[in-house]
Tab-separated table of C-alpha atoms and ligand atoms in Angstrom:
chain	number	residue	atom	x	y	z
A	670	UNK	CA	-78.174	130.091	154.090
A	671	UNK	CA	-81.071	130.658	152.217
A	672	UNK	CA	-83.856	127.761	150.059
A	673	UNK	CA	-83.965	130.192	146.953
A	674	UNK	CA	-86.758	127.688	145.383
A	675	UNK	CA	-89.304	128.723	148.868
A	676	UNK	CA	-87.677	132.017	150.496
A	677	UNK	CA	-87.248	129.927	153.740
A	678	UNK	CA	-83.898	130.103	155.667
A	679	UNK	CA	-82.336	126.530	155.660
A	680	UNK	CA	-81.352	124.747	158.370
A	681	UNK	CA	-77.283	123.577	158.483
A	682	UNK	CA	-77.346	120.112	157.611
A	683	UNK	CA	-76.707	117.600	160.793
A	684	UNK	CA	-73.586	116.360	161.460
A	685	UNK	CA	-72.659	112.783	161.733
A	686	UNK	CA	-72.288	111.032	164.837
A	687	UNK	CA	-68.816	111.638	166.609
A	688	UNK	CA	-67.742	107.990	165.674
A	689	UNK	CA	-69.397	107.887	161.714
A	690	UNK	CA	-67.293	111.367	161.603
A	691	UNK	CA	-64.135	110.094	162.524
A	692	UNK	CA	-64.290	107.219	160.719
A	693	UNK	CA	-65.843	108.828	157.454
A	694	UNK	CA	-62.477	111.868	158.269
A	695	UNK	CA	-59.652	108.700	158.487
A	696	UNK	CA	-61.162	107.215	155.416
A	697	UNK	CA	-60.924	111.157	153.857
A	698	UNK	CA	-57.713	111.670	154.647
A	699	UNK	CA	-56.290	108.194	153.094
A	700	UNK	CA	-58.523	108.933	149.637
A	701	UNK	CA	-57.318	113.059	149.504
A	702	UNK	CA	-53.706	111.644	150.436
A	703	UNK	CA	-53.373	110.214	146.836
A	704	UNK	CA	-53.954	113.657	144.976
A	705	UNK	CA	-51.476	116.627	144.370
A	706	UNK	CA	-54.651	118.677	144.887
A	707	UNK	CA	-57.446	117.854	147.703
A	708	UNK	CA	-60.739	119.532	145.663
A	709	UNK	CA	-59.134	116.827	143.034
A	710	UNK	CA	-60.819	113.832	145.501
A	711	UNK	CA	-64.437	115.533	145.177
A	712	UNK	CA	-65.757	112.081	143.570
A	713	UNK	CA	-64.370	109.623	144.946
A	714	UNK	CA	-65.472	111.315	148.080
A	715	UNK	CA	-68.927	111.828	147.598
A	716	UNK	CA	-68.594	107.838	146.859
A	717	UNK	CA	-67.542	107.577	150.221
A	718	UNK	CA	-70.561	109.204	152.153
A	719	UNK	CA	-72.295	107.619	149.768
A	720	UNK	CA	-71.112	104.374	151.185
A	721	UNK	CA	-72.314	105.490	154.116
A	722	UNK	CA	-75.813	106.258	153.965
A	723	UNK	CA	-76.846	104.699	150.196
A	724	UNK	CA	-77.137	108.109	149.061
A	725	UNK	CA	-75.323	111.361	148.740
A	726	UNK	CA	-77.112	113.794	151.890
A	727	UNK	CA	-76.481	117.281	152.513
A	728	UNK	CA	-75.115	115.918	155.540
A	729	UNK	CA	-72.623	113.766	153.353
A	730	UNK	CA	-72.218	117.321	150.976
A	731	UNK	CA	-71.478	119.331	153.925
A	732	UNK	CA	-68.807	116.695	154.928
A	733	UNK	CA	-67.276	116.832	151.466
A	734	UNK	CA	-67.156	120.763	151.464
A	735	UNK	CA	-65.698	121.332	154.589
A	736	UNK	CA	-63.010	118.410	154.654
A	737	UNK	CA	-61.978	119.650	150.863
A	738	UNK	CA	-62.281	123.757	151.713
A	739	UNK	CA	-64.975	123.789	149.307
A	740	UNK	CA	-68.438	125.295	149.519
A	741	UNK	CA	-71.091	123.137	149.574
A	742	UNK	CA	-72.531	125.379	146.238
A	743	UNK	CA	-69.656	123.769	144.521
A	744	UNK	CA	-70.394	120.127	145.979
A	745	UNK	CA	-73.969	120.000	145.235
A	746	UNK	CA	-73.208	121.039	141.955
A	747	UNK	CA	-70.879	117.793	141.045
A	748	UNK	CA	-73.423	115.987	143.254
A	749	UNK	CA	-75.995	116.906	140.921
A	750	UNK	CA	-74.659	116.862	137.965
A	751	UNK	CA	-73.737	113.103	137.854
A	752	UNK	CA	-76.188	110.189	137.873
A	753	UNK	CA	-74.095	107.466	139.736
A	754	UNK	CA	-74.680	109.945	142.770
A	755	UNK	CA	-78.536	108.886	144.075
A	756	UNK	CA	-80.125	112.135	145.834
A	757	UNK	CA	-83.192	110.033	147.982
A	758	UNK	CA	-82.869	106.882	149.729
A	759	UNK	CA	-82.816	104.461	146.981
A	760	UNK	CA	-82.639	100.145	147.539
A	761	UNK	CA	-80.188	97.762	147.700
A	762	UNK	CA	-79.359	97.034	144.186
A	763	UNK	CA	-79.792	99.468	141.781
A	764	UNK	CA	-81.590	97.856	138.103
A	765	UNK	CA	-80.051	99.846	135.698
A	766	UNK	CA	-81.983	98.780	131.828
A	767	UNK	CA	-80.315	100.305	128.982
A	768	UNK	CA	-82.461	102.047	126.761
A	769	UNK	CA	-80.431	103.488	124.341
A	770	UNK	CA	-80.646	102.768	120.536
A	771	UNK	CA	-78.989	99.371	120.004
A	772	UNK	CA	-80.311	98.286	123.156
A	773	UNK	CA	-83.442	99.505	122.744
A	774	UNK	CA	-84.653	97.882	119.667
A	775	UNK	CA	-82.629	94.811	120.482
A	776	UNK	CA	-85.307	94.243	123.607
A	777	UNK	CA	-84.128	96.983	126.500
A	778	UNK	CA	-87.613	98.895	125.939
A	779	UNK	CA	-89.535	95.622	126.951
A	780	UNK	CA	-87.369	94.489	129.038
A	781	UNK	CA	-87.440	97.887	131.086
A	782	UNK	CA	-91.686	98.253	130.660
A	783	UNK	CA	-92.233	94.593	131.948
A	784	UNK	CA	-89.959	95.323	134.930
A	785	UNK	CA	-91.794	98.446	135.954
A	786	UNK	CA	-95.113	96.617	135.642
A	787	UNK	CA	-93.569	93.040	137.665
A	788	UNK	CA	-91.694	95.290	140.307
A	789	UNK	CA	-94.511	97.877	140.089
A	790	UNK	CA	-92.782	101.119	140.286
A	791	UNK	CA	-91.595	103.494	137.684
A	792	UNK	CA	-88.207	104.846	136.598
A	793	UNK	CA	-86.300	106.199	139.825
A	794	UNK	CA	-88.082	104.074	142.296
A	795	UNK	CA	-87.943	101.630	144.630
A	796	UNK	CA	-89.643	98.785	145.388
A	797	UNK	CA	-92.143	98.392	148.655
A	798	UNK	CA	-88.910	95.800	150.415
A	799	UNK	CA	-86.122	98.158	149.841
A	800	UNK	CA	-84.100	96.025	147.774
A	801	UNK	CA	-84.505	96.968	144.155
A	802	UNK	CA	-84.268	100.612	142.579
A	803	UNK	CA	-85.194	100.684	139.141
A	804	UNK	CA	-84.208	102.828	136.200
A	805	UNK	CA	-83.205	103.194	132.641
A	806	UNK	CA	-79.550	103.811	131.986
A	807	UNK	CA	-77.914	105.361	129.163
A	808	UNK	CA	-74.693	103.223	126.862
A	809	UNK	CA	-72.534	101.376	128.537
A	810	UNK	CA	-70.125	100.444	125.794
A	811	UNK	CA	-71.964	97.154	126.024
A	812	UNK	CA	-73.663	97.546	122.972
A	813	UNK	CA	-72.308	94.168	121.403
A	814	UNK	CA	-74.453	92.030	123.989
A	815	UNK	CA	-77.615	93.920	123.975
A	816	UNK	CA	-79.436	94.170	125.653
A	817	UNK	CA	-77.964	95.083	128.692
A	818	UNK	CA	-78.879	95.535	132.219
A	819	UNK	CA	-76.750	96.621	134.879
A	820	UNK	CA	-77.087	95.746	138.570
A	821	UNK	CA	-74.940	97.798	140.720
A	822	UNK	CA	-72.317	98.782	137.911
A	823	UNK	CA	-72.354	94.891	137.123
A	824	UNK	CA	-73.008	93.217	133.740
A	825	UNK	CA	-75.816	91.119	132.765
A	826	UNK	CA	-75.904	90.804	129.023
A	827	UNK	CA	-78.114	89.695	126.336
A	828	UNK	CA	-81.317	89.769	128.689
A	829	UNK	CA	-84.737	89.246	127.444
A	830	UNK	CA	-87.800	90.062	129.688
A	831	UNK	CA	-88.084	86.476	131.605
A	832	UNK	CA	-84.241	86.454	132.495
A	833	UNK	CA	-84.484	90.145	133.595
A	834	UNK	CA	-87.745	89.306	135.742
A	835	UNK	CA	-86.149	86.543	137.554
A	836	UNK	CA	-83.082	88.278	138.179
A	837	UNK	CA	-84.815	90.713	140.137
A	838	UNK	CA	-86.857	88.152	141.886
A	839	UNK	CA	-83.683	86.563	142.832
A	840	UNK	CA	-81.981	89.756	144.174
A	841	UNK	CA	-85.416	90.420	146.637
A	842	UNK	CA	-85.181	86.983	147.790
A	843	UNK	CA	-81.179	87.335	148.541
A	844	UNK	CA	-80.500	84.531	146.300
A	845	UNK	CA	-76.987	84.446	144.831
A	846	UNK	CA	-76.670	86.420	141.804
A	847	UNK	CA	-73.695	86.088	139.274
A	848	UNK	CA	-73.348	89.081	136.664
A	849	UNK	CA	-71.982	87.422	133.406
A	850	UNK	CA	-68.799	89.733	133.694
A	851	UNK	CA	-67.197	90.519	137.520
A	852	UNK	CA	-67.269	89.263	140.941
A	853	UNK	CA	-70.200	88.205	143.027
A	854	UNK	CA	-72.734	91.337	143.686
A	855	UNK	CA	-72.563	93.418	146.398
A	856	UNK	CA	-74.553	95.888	147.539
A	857	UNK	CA	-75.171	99.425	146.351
A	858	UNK	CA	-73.173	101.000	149.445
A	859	UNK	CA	-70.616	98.364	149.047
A	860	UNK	CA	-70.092	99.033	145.399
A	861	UNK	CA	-70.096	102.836	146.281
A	862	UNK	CA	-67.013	102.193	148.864
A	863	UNK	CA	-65.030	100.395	146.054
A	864	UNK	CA	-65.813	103.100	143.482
A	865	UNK	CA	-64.541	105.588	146.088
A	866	UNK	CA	-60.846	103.706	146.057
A	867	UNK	CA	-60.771	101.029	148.692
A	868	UNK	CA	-59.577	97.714	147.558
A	869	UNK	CA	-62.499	95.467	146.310
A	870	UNK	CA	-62.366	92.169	148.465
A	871	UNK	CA	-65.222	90.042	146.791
A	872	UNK	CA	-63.358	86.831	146.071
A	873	UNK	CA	-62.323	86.773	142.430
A	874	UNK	CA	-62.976	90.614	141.797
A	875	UNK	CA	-59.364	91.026	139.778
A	876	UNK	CA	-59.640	87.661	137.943
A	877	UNK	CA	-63.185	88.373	136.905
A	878	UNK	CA	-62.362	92.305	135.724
A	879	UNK	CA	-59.087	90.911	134.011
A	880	UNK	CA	-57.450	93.064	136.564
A	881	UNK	CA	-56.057	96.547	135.673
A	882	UNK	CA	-54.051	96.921	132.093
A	883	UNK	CA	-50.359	97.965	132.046
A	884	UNK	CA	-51.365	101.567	130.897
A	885	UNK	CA	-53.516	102.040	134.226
A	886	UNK	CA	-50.783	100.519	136.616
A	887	UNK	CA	-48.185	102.785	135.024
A	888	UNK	CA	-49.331	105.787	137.325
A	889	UNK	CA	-49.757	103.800	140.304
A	890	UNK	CA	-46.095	102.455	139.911
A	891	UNK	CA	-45.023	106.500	139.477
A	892	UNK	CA	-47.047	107.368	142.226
A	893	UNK	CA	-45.731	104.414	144.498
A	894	UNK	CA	-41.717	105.775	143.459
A	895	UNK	CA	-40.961	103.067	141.402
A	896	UNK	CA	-39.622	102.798	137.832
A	897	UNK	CA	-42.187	103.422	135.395
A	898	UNK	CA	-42.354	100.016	133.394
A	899	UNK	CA	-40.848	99.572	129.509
A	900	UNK	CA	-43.160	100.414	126.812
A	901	UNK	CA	-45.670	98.443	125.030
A	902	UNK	CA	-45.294	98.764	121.452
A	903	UNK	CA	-48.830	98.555	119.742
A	904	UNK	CA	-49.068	95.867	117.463
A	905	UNK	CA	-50.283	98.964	115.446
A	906	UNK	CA	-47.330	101.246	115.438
A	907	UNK	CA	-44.363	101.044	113.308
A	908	UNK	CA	-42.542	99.821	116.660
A	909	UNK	CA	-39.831	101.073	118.580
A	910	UNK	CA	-38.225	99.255	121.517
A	911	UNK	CA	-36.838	101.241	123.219
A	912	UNK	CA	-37.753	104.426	125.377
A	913	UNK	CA	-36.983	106.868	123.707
A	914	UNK	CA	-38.934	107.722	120.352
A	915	UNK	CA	-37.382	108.208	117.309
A	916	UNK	CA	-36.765	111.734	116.203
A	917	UNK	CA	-39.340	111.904	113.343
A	918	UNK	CA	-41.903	110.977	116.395
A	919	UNK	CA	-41.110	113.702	119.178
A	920	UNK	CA	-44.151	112.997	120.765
A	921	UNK	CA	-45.279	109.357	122.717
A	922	UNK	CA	-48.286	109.131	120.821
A	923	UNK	CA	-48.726	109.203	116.528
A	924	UNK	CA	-50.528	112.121	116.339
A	925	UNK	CA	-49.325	114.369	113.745
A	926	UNK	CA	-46.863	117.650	115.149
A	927	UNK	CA	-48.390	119.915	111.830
A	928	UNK	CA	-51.874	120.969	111.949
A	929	UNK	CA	-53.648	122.900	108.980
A	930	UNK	CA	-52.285	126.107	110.743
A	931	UNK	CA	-49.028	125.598	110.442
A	932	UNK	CA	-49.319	123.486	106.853
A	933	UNK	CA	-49.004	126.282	103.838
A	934	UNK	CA	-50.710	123.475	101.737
A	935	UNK	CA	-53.491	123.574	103.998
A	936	UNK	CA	-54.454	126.840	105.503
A	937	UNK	CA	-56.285	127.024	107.862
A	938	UNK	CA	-59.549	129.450	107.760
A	939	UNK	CA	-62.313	130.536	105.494
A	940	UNK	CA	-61.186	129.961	101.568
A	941	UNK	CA	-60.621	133.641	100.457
A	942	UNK	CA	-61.232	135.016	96.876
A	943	UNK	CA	-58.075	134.574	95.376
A	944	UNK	CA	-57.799	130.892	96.810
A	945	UNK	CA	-61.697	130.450	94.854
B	1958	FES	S1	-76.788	100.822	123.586
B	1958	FES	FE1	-76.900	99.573	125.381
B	1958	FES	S2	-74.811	99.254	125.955
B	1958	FES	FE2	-74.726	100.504	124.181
């Protein structure tokens, strides 16, 4: 193999120790177990050697590649594309501030330039202890309780500069921290195992998240050979009871079965000169 970037052959990445390997392979097998196709557990894999060492290492990509018959071109790429995959040994909890619009005028932009200045590092970093990696995240759908700041994938809303100072104090003195939505916070290579599709065990995780709605558990019930539970009808629709739509509705959804294509009244396509 070959660094293009410095025209230097590259070293194979290191393998794990025999007992991380067979451990990390059990685990693999259990996670690739649940999809029709095994390239389809790429992410929640590369959450799992994640788990492992805080961060995704060519030694966790090669791992991934090899266990999935991929090549590790194609699992650097997903590595690299997505952000909740950290590339360098990053800390504990990871400070997410959200600095997009709403957020931002709401307070995130202070909040996020005081924190680099108390924790004194910059976006991407980590502070001198270990324990806090700070960075600016994009929306998280939390817009109604900006601003937001995220520690490990966990809400903590409305902040202003104080609270988000001594919430980071707090995590790098290992003082209990409660996120005002979810369980108690773990840490980042905990989170990573739970986001990779092990059960999470924090006391009170399901009653804090609401636990899963009937849509989600719908697959899981399929998957698990049971019978798929009766439909919800949507406050919203015109309501049918039973399973089987009505004939005017062929499909399970409302979306209309004529598009401008197949609508004479509508044509589809650029307006000609006799239609001007
Ligand atoms: S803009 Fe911050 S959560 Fe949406």
């Amino acid at each position: 193999m070959t660094d293009v970037s410095l025209g230097m052959p590259q070293l194979p990445a290191p393998d794990y120790p025999a007992d991380v390997r067979a451990r990390l392979e059990a685990d693999a097998r259990d996670v690739i177990a649940r999809y029709p196709d095994s390239r389809s557990a790429l992410l929640p894999l590369l959450h799992l050697v994640q788990a492992e060492e805080g961060h995704v290492t060519r030694t966790g990509m090669a791992f991934c590649a090899e266990i999935l018959g991929l090549t590790t071109a194609e699992v650097t790429a997903v590595a690299t594309f997505y952000t909740m995959y950290r590339r360098k040994p990053s800390g504990d909890y990871q400070v997410g501030v959200c600095t997009n619009t709403l957020c931002a005028v709401m307070g995130g932009d202070a909040i996020f330039d005081e924190l680099k200045e108390h924790l004194g590092v910059g976006n991407n970093e980590t502070t001198e202890d270990g324990k806090v990696t700070l960075e600016h995240i994009e929306c998280n759908a939390a817009c109604d309780f900006a601003p937001v700041v995220m520690v490990n994938w966990e809400f903590f809303d409305n902040q202003t500069p104080e609270s988000a100072k001594r919430l980071v104090d707090d995590l790098r003195a290992g003082r209990d921290v409660e996120p005002t939505r979810g369980a108690k916070l773990c840490t980042y290579k905990e989170t990573a195992r739970i986001l990779a599709g092990f059960p999470d065990e924090r006391p009170g995780a399901v009653e804090a998240s609401g636990g899963a709605g009937h849509a989600s558990l719908v697959g899981l019930r399929l998957a698990k050979g049971e019978k798929p539970p009766a439909k919800v009808v949507s406050p919203r629709s015109s309501g049918y009871a039973s399973d089987e739509p009505p004939a005017d509705h062929p499909s399970s959804h409302d979306a209309p079965q004529q598009t401008s294509a197949s609508d004479p009244a509508h044509p589809s396509g650029p307006v000609t000169e006799e239609e001007e």
